CSV table of C-alpha atoms in Angstrom, one decimal:
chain,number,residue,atom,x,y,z
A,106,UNK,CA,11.4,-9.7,12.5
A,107,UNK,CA,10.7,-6.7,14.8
A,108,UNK,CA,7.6,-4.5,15.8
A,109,UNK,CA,8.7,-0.8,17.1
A,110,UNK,CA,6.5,0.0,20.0
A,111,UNK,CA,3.0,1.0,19.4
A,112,UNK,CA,1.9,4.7,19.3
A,113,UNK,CA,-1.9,5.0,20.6
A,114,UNK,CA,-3.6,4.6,17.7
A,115,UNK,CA,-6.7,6.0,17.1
A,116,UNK,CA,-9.8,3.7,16.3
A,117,UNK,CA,-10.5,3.0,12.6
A,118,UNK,CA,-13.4,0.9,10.7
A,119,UNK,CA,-11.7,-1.6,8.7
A,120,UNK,CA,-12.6,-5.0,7.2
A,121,UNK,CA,-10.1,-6.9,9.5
A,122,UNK,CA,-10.0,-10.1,7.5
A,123,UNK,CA,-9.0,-7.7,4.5
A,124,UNK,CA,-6.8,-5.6,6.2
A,125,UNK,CA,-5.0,-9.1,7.6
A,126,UNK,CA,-4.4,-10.5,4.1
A,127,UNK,CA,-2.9,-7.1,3.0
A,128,UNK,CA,-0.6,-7.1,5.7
A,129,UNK,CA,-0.2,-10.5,5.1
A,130,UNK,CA,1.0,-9.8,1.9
A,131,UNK,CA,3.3,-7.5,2.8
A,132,UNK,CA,4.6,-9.1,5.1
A,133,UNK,CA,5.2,-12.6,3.1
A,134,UNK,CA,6.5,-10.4,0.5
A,135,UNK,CA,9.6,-9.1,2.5
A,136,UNK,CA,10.3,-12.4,4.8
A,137,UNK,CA,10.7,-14.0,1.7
A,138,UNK,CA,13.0,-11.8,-0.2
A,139,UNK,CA,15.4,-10.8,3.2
A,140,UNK,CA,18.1,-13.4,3.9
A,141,UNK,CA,17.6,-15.1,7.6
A,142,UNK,CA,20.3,-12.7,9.0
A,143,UNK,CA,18.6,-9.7,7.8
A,144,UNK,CA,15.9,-7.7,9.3
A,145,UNK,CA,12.1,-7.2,9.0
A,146,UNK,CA,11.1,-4.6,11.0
A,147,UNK,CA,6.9,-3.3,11.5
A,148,UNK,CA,6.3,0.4,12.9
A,149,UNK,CA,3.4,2.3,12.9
A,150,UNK,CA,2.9,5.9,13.6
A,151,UNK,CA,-0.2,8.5,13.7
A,152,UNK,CA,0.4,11.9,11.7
A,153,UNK,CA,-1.6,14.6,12.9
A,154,UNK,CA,-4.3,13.0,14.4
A,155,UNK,CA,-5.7,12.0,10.7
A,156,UNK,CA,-3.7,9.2,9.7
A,157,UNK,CA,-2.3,6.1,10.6
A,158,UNK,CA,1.1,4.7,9.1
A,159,UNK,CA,1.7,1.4,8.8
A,160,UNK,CA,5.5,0.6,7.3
A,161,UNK,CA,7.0,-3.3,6.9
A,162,UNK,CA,10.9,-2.0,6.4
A,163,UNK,CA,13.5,-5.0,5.4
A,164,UNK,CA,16.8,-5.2,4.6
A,165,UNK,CA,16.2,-7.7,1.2
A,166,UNK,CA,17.6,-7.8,-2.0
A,167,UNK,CA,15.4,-4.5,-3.0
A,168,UNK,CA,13.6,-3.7,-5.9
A,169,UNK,CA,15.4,-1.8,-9.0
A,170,UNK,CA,14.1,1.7,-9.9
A,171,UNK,CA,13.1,0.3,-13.5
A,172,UNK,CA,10.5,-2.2,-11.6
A,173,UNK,CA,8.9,0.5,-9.0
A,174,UNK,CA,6.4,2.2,-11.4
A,175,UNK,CA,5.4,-1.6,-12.3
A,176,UNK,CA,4.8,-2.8,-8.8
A,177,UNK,CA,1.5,-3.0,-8.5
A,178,UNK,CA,0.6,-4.7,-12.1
A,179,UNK,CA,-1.4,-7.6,-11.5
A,180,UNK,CA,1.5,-10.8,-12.5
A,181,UNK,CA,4.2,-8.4,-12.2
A,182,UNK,CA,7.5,-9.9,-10.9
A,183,UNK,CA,10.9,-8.4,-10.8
A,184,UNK,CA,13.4,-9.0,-12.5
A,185,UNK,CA,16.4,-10.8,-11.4
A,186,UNK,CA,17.4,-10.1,-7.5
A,187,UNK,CA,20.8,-9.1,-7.6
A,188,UNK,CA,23.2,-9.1,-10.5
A,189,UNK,CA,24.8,-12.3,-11.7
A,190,UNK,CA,21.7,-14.1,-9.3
A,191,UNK,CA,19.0,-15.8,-11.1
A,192,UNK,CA,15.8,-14.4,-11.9
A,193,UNK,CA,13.0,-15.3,-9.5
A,194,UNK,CA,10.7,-18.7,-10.6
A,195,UNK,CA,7.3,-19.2,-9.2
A,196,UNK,CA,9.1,-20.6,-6.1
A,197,UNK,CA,10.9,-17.5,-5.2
A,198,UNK,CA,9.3,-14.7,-6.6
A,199,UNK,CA,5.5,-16.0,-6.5
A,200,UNK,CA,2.7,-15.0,-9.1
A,201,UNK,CA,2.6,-11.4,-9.0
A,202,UNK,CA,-0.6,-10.7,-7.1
A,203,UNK,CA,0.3,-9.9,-3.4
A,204,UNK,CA,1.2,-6.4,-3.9
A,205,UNK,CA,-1.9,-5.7,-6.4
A,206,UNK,CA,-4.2,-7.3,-3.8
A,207,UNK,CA,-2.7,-5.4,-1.1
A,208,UNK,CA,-3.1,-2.5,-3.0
A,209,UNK,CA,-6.7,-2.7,-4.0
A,210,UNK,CA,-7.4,-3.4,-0.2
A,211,UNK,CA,-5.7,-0.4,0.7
A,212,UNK,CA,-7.1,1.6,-1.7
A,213,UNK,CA,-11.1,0.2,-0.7
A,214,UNK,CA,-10.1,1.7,2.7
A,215,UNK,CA,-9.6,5.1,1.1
A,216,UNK,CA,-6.1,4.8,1.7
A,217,UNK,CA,-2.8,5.0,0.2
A,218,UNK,CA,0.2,2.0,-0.3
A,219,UNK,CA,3.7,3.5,-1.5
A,220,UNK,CA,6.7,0.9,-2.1
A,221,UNK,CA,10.4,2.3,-2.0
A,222,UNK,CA,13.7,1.0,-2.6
A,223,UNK,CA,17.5,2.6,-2.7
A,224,UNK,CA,18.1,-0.4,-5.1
A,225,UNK,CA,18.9,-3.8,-5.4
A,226,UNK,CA,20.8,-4.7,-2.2
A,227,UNK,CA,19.4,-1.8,-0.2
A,228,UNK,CA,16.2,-3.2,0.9
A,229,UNK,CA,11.9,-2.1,0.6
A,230,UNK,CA,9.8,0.0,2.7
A,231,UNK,CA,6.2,-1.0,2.1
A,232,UNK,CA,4.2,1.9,3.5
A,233,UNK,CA,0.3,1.9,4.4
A,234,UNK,CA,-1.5,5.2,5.2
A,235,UNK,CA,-4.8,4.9,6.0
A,236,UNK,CA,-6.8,8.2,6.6
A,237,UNK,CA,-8.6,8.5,10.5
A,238,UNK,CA,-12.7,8.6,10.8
A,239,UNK,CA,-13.9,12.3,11.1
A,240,UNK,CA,-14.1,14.3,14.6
């Protein structure tokens, strides 16, 4: 796992404990779906002084397009990883919820999560942007 170097960021007023678990989530979510010789990499960046970006890019197995719009269902799981691999139990694919909590966090901080993939194989960028306090 990486973390780019750190813009200045500006202050925000966030529930930490909240903001931990979503990122938590996240975070779980794409150490346990990248193979130990992949990459997990954390970068954050500030957008015109109104927003801060928070992205969790890994090199996993990827979600297919068919299970993007589904993502954030509460119990959701994808379908199977990579063709001819199994599909994902409770062991590797958990319950569902980590993206929907994450979500719901990120949303009670008047913010926005966005999940992308190129495919299976191609690896997930999990994107938080979370809007600045006004001047």
């Amino acid at each position: 796992m990486s973390l780019q170097p750190l813009p200045e960021l500006p202050v925000l007023n966030l529930d930490r404990m909240r903001m931990s678990q979503a990122l938590g989530n996240v975070l779980h979510n794409a150490l346990q779906h990248t193979e130990v010789d992949d990459r997990v990499t954390v970068a954050t960046t500030t957008e015109m002084d109104r927003c801060v970006g928070i992205s969790v890019i890994d090199d996993g197995v990827g979600i297919d397009a068919a299970d993007l719009p589904h993502i954030f269902h509460r119990f959701y799981r994808a379908t199977p990883i990579l063709p001819g691999a199994q599909s994902r139990s409770r062991v590797t694919g958990g319950t569902g919820l980590g993206l929907t909590i994450a979500h719901s966090i990120i949303v009670a901080h008047n913010g926005t999560l966005a999940v992308t993939s190129d495919g299976l194989g191609l690896g997930t960028t999990v994107r938080f942007d979370l809007r600045c306090p006004a001047s």
